[in-house]
Coordinates of C-alpha atoms and ligand atoms in Angstrom, one line a residue:
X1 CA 0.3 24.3 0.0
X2 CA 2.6 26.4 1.6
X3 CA 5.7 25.1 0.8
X4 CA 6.8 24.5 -3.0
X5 CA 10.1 22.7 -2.6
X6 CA 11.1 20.4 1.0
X7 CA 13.7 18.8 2.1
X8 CA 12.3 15.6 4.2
X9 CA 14.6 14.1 7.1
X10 CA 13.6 10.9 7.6
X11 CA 15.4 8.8 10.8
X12 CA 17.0 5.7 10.0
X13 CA 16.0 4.1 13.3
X14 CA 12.2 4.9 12.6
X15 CA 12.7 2.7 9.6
X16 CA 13.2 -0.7 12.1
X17 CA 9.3 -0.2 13.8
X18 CA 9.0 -2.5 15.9
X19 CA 12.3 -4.5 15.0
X20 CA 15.6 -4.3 16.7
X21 CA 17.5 -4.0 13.9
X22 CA 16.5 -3.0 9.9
X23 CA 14.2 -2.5 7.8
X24 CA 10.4 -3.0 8.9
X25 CA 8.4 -3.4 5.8
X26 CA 5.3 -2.0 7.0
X27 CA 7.3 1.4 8.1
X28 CA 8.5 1.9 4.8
X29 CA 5.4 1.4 2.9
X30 CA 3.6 4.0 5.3
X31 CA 6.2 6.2 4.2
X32 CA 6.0 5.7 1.3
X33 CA 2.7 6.5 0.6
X34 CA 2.9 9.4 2.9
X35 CA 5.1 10.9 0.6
X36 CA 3.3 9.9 -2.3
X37 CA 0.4 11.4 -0.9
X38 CA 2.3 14.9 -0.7
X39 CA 4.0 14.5 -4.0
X40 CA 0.4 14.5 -5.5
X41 CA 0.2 17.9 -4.2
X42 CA 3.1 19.3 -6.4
X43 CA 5.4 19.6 -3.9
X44 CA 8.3 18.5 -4.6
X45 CA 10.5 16.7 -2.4
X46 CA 14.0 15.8 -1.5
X47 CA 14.9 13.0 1.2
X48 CA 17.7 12.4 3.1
X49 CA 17.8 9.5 5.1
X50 CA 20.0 7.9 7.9
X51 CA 21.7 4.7 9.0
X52 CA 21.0 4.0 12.9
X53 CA 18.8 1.0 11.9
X54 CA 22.0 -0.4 10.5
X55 CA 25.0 0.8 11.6
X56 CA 26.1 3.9 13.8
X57 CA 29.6 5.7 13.7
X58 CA 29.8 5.7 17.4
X59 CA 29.5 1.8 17.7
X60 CA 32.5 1.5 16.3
X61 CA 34.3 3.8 17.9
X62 CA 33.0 2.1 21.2
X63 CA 34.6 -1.5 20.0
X64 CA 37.7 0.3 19.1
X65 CA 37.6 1.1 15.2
X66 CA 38.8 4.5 14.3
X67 CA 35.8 7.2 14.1
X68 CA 36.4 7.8 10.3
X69 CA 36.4 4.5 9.5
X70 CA 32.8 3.8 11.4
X71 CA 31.6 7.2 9.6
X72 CA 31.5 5.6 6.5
X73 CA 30.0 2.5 7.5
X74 CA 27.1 4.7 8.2
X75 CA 27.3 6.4 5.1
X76 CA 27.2 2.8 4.1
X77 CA 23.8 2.3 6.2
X78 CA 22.3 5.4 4.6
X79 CA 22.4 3.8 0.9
X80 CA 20.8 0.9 2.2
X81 CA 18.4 2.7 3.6
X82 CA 18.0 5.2 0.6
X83 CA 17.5 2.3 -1.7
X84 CA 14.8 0.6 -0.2
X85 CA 13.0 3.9 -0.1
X86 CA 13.4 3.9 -3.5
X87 CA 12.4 0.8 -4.3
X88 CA 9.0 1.8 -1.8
X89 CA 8.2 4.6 -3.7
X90 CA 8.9 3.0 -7.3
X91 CA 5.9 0.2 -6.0
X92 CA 3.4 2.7 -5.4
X93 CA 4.2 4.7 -8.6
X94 CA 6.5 7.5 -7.7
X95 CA 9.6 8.1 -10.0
X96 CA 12.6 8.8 -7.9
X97 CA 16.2 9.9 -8.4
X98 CA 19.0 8.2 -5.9
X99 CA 22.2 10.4 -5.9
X100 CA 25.1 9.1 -3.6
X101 CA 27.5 11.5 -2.1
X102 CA 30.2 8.5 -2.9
X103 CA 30.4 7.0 -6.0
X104 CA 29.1 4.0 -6.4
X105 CA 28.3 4.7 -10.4
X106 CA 26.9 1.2 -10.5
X107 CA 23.5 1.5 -8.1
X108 CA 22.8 5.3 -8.1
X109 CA 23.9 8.4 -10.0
X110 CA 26.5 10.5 -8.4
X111 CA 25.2 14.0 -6.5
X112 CA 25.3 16.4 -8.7
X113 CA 23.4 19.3 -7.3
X114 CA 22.4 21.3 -10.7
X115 CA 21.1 17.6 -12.1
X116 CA 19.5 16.8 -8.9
X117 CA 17.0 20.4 -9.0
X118 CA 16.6 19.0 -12.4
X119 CA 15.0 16.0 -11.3
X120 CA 13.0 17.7 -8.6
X121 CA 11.5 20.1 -11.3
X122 CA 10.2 17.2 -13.6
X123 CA 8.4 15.7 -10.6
X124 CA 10.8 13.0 -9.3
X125 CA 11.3 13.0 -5.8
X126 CA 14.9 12.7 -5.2
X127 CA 16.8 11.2 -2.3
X128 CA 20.3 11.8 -1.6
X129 CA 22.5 9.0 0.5
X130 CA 25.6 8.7 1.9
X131 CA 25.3 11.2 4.1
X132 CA 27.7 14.3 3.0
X133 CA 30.2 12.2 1.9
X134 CA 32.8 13.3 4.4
X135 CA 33.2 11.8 8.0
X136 CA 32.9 13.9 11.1
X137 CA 28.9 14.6 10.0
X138 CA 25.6 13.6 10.8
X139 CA 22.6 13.0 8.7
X140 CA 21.1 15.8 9.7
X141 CA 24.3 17.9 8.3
X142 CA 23.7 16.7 5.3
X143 CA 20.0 17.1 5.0
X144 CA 20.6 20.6 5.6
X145 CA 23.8 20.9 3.2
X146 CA 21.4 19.7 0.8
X147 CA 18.0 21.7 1.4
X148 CA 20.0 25.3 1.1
X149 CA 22.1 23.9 -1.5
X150 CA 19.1 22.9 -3.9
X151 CA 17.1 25.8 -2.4
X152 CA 14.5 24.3 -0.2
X153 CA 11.9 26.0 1.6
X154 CA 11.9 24.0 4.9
X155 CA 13.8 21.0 5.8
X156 CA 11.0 18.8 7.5
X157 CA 12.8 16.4 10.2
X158 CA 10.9 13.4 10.6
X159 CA 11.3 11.7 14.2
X160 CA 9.9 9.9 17.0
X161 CA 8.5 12.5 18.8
X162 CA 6.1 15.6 17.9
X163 CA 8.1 18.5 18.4
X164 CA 10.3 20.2 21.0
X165 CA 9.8 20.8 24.2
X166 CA 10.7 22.8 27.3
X167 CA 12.0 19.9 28.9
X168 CA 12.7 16.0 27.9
X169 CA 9.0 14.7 28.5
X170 CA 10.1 11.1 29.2
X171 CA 11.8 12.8 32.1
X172 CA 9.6 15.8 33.4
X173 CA 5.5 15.5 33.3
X174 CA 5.7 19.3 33.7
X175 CA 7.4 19.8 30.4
X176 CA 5.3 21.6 26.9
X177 CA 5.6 21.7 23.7
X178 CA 6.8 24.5 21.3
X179 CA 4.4 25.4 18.4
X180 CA 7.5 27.8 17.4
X181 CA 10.7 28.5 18.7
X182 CA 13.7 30.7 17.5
X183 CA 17.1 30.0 16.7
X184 CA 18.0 31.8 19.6
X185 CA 16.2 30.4 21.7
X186 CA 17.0 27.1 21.3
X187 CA 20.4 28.0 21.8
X188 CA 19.6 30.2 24.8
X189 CA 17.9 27.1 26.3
X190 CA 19.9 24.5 25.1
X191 CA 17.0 22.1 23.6
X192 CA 18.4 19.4 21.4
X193 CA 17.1 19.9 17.9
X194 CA 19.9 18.5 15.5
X195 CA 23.7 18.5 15.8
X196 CA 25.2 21.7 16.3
X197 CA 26.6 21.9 12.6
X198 CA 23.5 21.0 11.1
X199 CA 21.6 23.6 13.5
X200 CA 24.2 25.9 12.7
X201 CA 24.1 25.7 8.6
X202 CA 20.1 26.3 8.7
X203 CA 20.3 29.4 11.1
X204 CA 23.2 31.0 9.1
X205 CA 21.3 30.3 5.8
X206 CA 17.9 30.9 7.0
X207 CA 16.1 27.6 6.5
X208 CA 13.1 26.7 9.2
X209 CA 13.3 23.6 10.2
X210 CA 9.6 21.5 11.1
X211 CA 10.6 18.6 14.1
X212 CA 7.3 16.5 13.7
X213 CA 6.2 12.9 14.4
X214 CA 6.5 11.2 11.2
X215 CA 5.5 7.5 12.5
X216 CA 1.6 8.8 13.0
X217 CA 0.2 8.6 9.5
X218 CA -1.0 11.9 8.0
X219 CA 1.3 14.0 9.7
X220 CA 3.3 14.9 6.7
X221 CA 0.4 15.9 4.8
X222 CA -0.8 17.9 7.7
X223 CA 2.8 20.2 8.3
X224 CA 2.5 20.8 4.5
X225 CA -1.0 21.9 5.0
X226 CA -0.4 24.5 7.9
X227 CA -2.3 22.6 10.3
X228 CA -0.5 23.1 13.5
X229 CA 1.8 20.0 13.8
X230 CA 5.3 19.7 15.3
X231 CA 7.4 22.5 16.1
X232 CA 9.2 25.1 13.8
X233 CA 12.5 26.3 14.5
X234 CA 12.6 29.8 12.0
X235 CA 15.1 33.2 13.1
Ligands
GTP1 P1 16.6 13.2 -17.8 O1 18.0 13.6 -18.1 O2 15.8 14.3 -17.3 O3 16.0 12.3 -18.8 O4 16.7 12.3 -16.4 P2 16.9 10.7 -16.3 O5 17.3 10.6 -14.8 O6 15.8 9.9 -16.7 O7 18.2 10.5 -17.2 P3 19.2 9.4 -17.4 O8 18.8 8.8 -18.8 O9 20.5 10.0 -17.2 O10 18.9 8.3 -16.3 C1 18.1 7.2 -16.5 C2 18.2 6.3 -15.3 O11 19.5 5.9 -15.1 C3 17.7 6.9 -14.0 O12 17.0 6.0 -13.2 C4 19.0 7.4 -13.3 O13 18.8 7.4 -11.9 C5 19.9 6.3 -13.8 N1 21.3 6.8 -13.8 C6 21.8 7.9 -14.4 N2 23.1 8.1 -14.1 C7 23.5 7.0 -13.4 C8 24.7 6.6 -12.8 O14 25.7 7.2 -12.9 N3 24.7 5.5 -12.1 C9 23.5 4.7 -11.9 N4 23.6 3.6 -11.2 N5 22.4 5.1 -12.4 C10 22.3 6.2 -13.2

């Protein structure tokens, strides 16, 4: 495999399916098992997950609630989230860790970054939730805090769409996709991989990121392999 250590970006809004709102059950068990299916491998693997399936920051800005406050609703969202993930992998035999960035002692252990490599080096895939703990950040901020902090090797973000490409393909037939893009370029060309801060944190510390449809089964397994999947954002 080519990467030993991963930090897996999974979107909160992918969990719904074909819902409107929450948690499709289906989803989750695909991903589960996806993940499972990697972990077998020996890779191991660190999730962060968001909240858009249940709640987003800027909703409740739009009806009026102060941003910070509507930040932490998410974060909120994200634990939901990270705990049925947990409870996914749990049924089909994976051992998991769920640290929160807020403390909420009495459902998962607090993040503790030296205990949380810990876990990843007996074999338990770990998932950290509630976002970064601080308002004023994304998910994706704090699934790249998190993959330099414990040392990944990639962050793998997990989305709707196979990669990036020249131009928004909803919007222009014309537009192709990148098997590899730089840093630079993305900047140069102003492509929307993640939030500035998040992009920002991965080039400075020199962590690739993989964009790569995570809703078509056997994806994940495939990026881990090599295969050609996606697009990777490396300096
Ligand atoms: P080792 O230290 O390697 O044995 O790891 P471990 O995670 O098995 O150790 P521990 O005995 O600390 O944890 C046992 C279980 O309790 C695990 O499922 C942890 O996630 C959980 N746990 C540990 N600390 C906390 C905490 O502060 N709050 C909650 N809710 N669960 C915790």
């Amino acid at each position: 495999m080519k990467y030993n250590r991963i930090l897996l970006k999974l979107s909160g809004e992918s969990l719904m399916g074909d819902k409107a709102f929450g948690i499709d059950n289906d989803r989750l068990s695909t991903y589960a098992n996806q993940i499972k299916e990697i972990h077998g491998f020996g890779i191991e693997v660190a999730i962060v997950i968001g909240g858009g399936n249940i709640f987003r920051g800027v909703q409740a800005e739009e009806g009026g609630m102060d941003r910070t406050h509507g930040d932490y609703m998410g974060m909120l969202a994200t634990m939901i989230n990270s705990m049925a993930l947990q409870a996914a992998l749990e049924s089909v035999g994976v051992q998991s860790r769920l640290q929160s960035a807020i403390e909420m002692k009495e459902i998962a252990e607090p993040y503790v970054r030296r205990r949380a490599v810990r876990h990843l080096e007996k074999g338990r895939v770990v998932i950290f939730g509630a976002g970064t703990g601080n308002p004023y950040f994304t998910t994706d901020s704090a699934a790249s805090l998190r993959a330099i902090e414990i040392d990944a090797d990639v962050i793998l973000k997990g989305t709707r769409v196979d990669g990036i490409y020249t131009a928004d393909p909803e919007k222009d037939p014309s537009a192709t996709k990148y098997d590899m893009i730089s840093f630079d370029d993305v900047y140069a060309k102003g492509l929307n991989v993640m939030d500035m801060t998040a992009f920002t944190l991965c080039k400075e510390n020199n962590l690739p990121i993989i964009v790569f449809d995570m809703d078509t089964v056997g994806n994940l397994k495939k990026v881990l392999s090599g295969e050609q999947v996606g697009t990777i954002v490396r300096n």
